[in-house]
Amino acid sequence: MIYTPRTTAPDPYSLYWQGIAYGGYNKFNVHNMYPGCTLPNCTAYCEGRWMEIMNWTSTNLPFMNATYWYAHTSDGYPRGSTPLLGSIICWRNWDEYGQPDAGHVGVVEEIFYDAYGQIERLGVGYSASGGAYFTYRTNISAANNFKYKTNSELQGFIYLPSQPVDFNSDEGAAILFASEHRLIFPRRF
């Protein structure tokens, strides 16, 4: 699967982000910014984005606050600590009084590597309840354990069931090279 990162806001009238009651595919609650649209909401964004990536009309992602997504393994999606393209990054957050809040999730749209091939930072797309309709950030740093704000903590990543190839990684570069060049292997007799 060829992965196309989303770095701009989705169409609010796309079926992936329209609520089910409005003829769309998204199971999350509709907000008032656009008629029938489930954004701004981080969980609704991730649901819509996964449907868009996979060309699905539904997901098994949980219908609950983002802070519980990573631990909710009954959805059947694999999880881990390494960011992959299209994976959902899950954070636990605290408010200014040190109390846990609803958490936050986003989709890993791009992975940026340093000169040594190590992950340096991520490009993450998300939406936020009561906040921005869409945000794309490229400063989610590995050196800061992929925090998106001071009072957040990385829980991990939820992986797509069919993982796209990251052509910036060593494995992806080899696949890209092989697809762009005709490789001739000698026959052995």
Short mmCIF file of C-alpha atoms in Angstrom, two decimals:
data_model
loop_
_atom_site.label_atom_id
_atom_site.label_comp_id
_atom_site.label_asym_id
_atom_site.label_seq_id
_atom_site.Cartn_x
_atom_site.Cartn_y
_atom_site.Cartn_z
CA MET A 1 0.00 0.00 0.00
CA ILE A 2 1.33 3.44 -0.94
CA TYR A 3 0.80 5.91 1.87
CA THR A 4 -0.24 9.49 1.22
CA PRO A 5 0.19 11.70 4.29
CA ARG A 6 -2.61 14.10 5.20
CA THR A 7 -1.08 17.47 6.02
CA THR A 8 -4.17 19.60 5.33
CA ALA A 9 -7.65 19.60 6.84
CA PRO A 10 -10.12 16.99 5.59
CA ASP A 11 -13.33 17.97 3.83
CA PRO A 12 -15.93 18.29 6.62
CA TYR A 13 -18.55 16.84 4.27
CA SER A 14 -16.55 13.70 3.47
CA LEU A 15 -18.43 10.57 4.58
CA TYR A 16 -15.40 9.58 6.69
CA TRP A 17 -15.99 12.57 9.00
CA GLN A 18 -19.79 12.85 8.73
CA GLY A 19 -21.81 11.31 11.54
CA ILE A 20 -23.83 8.15 10.91
CA ALA A 21 -27.12 9.99 11.57
CA TYR A 22 -26.17 12.33 8.68
CA GLY A 23 -25.48 9.51 6.22
CA GLY A 24 -21.74 9.36 6.97
CA TYR A 25 -19.56 6.57 8.33
CA ASN A 26 -18.22 8.13 11.55
CA LYS A 27 -19.66 6.78 14.83
CA PHE A 28 -18.56 9.75 16.95
CA ASN A 29 -20.75 12.64 18.07
CA VAL A 30 -21.50 15.46 15.66
CA HIS A 31 -20.18 18.93 16.56
CA ASN A 32 -21.58 22.26 15.44
CA MET A 33 -18.68 23.60 13.37
CA TYR A 34 -20.04 22.05 10.13
CA PRO A 35 -23.45 20.36 9.72
CA GLY A 36 -23.14 16.63 10.33
CA CYS A 37 -19.37 16.74 10.91
CA THR A 38 -17.80 14.90 13.86
CA LEU A 39 -14.82 17.28 14.03
CA PRO A 40 -13.29 18.90 16.03
CA ASN A 41 -12.66 15.74 18.04
CA CYS A 42 -9.45 13.69 18.17
CA THR A 43 -11.10 10.26 18.33
CA ALA A 44 -13.47 11.12 15.47
CA TYR A 45 -10.50 12.36 13.43
CA CYS A 46 -8.59 9.09 13.91
CA GLU A 47 -11.66 7.02 13.03
CA GLY A 48 -12.20 9.05 9.85
CA ARG A 49 -8.54 9.02 8.89
CA TRP A 50 -8.24 5.23 9.24
CA MET A 51 -11.35 4.76 7.11
CA GLU A 52 -9.86 7.13 4.54
CA ILE A 53 -6.48 5.32 4.51
CA MET A 54 -7.98 1.84 4.26
CA ASN A 55 -11.04 2.79 2.18
CA TRP A 56 -13.31 1.36 4.88
CA THR A 57 -16.81 2.38 5.97
CA SER A 58 -16.25 1.49 9.65
CA THR A 59 -13.52 0.57 12.14
CA ASN A 60 -13.28 -1.38 15.39
CA LEU A 61 -11.72 1.60 17.16
CA PRO A 62 -13.32 2.14 20.58
CA PHE A 63 -16.13 4.60 21.23
CA MET A 64 -14.60 6.16 24.35
CA ASN A 65 -12.20 8.87 25.52
CA ALA A 66 -8.75 8.80 23.94
CA THR A 67 -6.99 8.11 27.23
CA TYR A 68 -8.44 4.55 27.18
CA TRP A 69 -7.69 3.68 23.54
CA TYR A 70 -4.23 2.20 23.96
CA ALA A 71 -5.31 -0.20 26.72
CA HIS A 72 -8.50 -1.22 24.85
CA THR A 73 -6.98 -4.20 23.04
CA SER A 74 -10.29 -5.94 22.35
CA ASP A 75 -10.56 -3.92 19.12
CA GLY A 76 -8.10 -6.44 17.63
CA TYR A 77 -5.56 -3.93 16.32
CA PRO A 78 -1.86 -4.53 17.10
CA ARG A 79 -0.04 -2.12 19.39
CA GLY A 80 3.53 -1.20 20.09
CA SER A 81 6.09 1.43 21.01
CA THR A 82 7.48 2.17 17.53
CA PRO A 83 5.79 4.80 15.37
CA LEU A 84 4.68 3.54 11.94
CA LEU A 85 2.96 5.43 9.14
CA GLY A 86 -0.79 5.59 9.69
CA SER A 87 -0.53 4.41 13.29
CA ILE A 88 -2.54 6.16 15.97
CA ILE A 89 -0.36 7.81 18.61
CA CYS A 90 -1.99 7.66 22.06
CA TRP A 91 -1.28 10.07 24.89
CA ARG A 92 -2.35 10.27 28.51
CA ASN A 93 -2.73 13.87 29.73
CA TRP A 94 -3.07 15.72 33.01
CA ASP A 95 -4.79 19.02 33.68
CA GLU A 96 -3.15 21.95 35.50
CA TYR A 97 -4.11 20.37 38.86
CA GLY A 98 -2.44 17.05 38.06
CA GLN A 99 -5.73 15.24 37.42
CA PRO A 100 -6.04 12.90 34.40
CA ASP A 101 -8.14 14.20 31.53
CA ALA A 102 -9.69 12.65 28.41
CA GLY A 103 -6.29 12.04 26.75
CA HIS A 104 -5.46 12.66 23.12
CA VAL A 105 -4.86 10.70 19.91
CA GLY A 106 -3.56 11.59 16.45
CA VAL A 107 -2.39 9.86 13.29
CA VAL A 108 1.29 9.51 12.36
CA GLU A 109 1.40 11.02 8.88
CA GLU A 110 5.16 11.33 8.39
CA ILE A 111 8.30 10.00 10.05
CA PHE A 112 11.46 12.09 9.85
CA TYR A 113 14.87 10.45 10.28
CA ASP A 114 18.24 11.88 11.27
CA ALA A 115 21.47 11.34 9.32
CA TYR A 116 21.99 8.01 11.12
CA GLY A 117 18.60 6.57 10.15
CA GLN A 118 17.13 7.01 13.63
CA ILE A 119 13.65 8.44 14.10
CA GLU A 120 14.07 12.11 14.94
CA ARG A 121 10.48 13.39 14.94
CA LEU A 122 6.98 12.73 13.70
CA GLY A 123 4.44 14.58 11.59
CA VAL A 124 1.10 14.03 13.32
CA GLY A 125 -2.39 15.08 12.24
CA TYR A 126 -5.18 15.51 14.77
CA SER A 127 -8.30 17.40 15.75
CA ALA A 128 -9.13 18.59 19.26
CA SER A 129 -12.47 18.82 21.05
CA GLY A 130 -13.19 22.44 21.81
CA GLY A 131 -10.13 23.40 19.78
CA ALA A 132 -8.82 23.26 16.25
CA TYR A 133 -10.73 21.52 13.49
CA PHE A 134 -7.40 20.13 12.20
CA THR A 135 -3.78 20.51 13.23
CA TYR A 136 -0.70 19.11 11.53
CA ARG A 137 2.52 19.23 13.56
CA THR A 138 5.98 18.09 12.53
CA ASN A 139 7.70 18.70 15.86
CA ILE A 140 6.64 15.63 17.84
CA SER A 141 10.20 14.76 18.88
CA ALA A 142 11.69 11.37 19.74
CA ALA A 143 14.09 13.17 22.11
CA ASN A 144 11.03 14.28 24.11
CA ASN A 145 9.45 10.77 24.04
CA PHE A 146 6.94 11.98 21.43
CA LYS A 147 5.10 14.29 23.86
CA TYR A 148 2.83 16.81 22.19
CA LYS A 149 2.62 19.03 25.28
CA THR A 150 4.34 19.22 28.66
CA ASN A 151 1.62 17.47 30.64
CA SER A 152 1.27 14.52 28.26
CA GLU A 153 2.77 11.04 28.28
CA LEU A 154 3.10 8.63 25.36
CA GLN A 155 1.15 5.43 25.87
CA GLY A 156 2.08 3.87 22.54
CA PHE A 157 0.86 3.35 18.99
CA ILE A 158 -2.11 1.46 17.54
CA TYR A 159 -1.18 -0.06 14.18
CA LEU A 160 -3.20 -0.42 11.02
CA PRO A 161 -3.91 -4.09 10.23
CA SER A 162 -2.20 -3.63 6.83
CA GLN A 163 0.90 -1.50 7.31
CA PRO A 164 1.95 0.96 4.59
CA VAL A 165 5.59 1.10 3.53
CA ASP A 166 7.69 4.01 4.79
CA PHE A 167 9.93 4.81 1.81
CA ASN A 168 12.19 6.92 4.05
CA SER A 169 13.18 3.87 6.11
CA ASP A 170 15.93 1.41 5.04
CA GLU A 171 13.34 -1.28 4.24
CA GLY A 172 11.20 1.14 2.25
CA ALA A 173 14.21 2.47 0.33
CA ALA A 174 15.10 -1.09 -0.73
CA ILE A 175 11.53 -1.70 -1.93
CA LEU A 176 11.49 1.62 -3.78
CA PHE A 177 14.86 0.87 -5.40
CA ALA A 178 13.67 -2.59 -6.50
CA SER A 179 10.45 -1.17 -7.95
CA GLU A 180 12.28 1.56 -9.91
CA HIS A 181 15.10 -0.63 -11.22
CA ARG A 182 14.89 -3.89 -13.07
CA LEU A 183 16.91 -6.28 -10.98
CA ILE A 184 18.42 -9.18 -12.87
CA PHE A 185 19.29 -12.26 -10.92
CA PRO A 186 21.55 -14.85 -12.59
CA ARG A 187 20.02 -18.27 -13.03
CA ARG A 188 21.75 -21.14 -11.32
CA PHE A 189 21.96 -24.45 -13.11
#
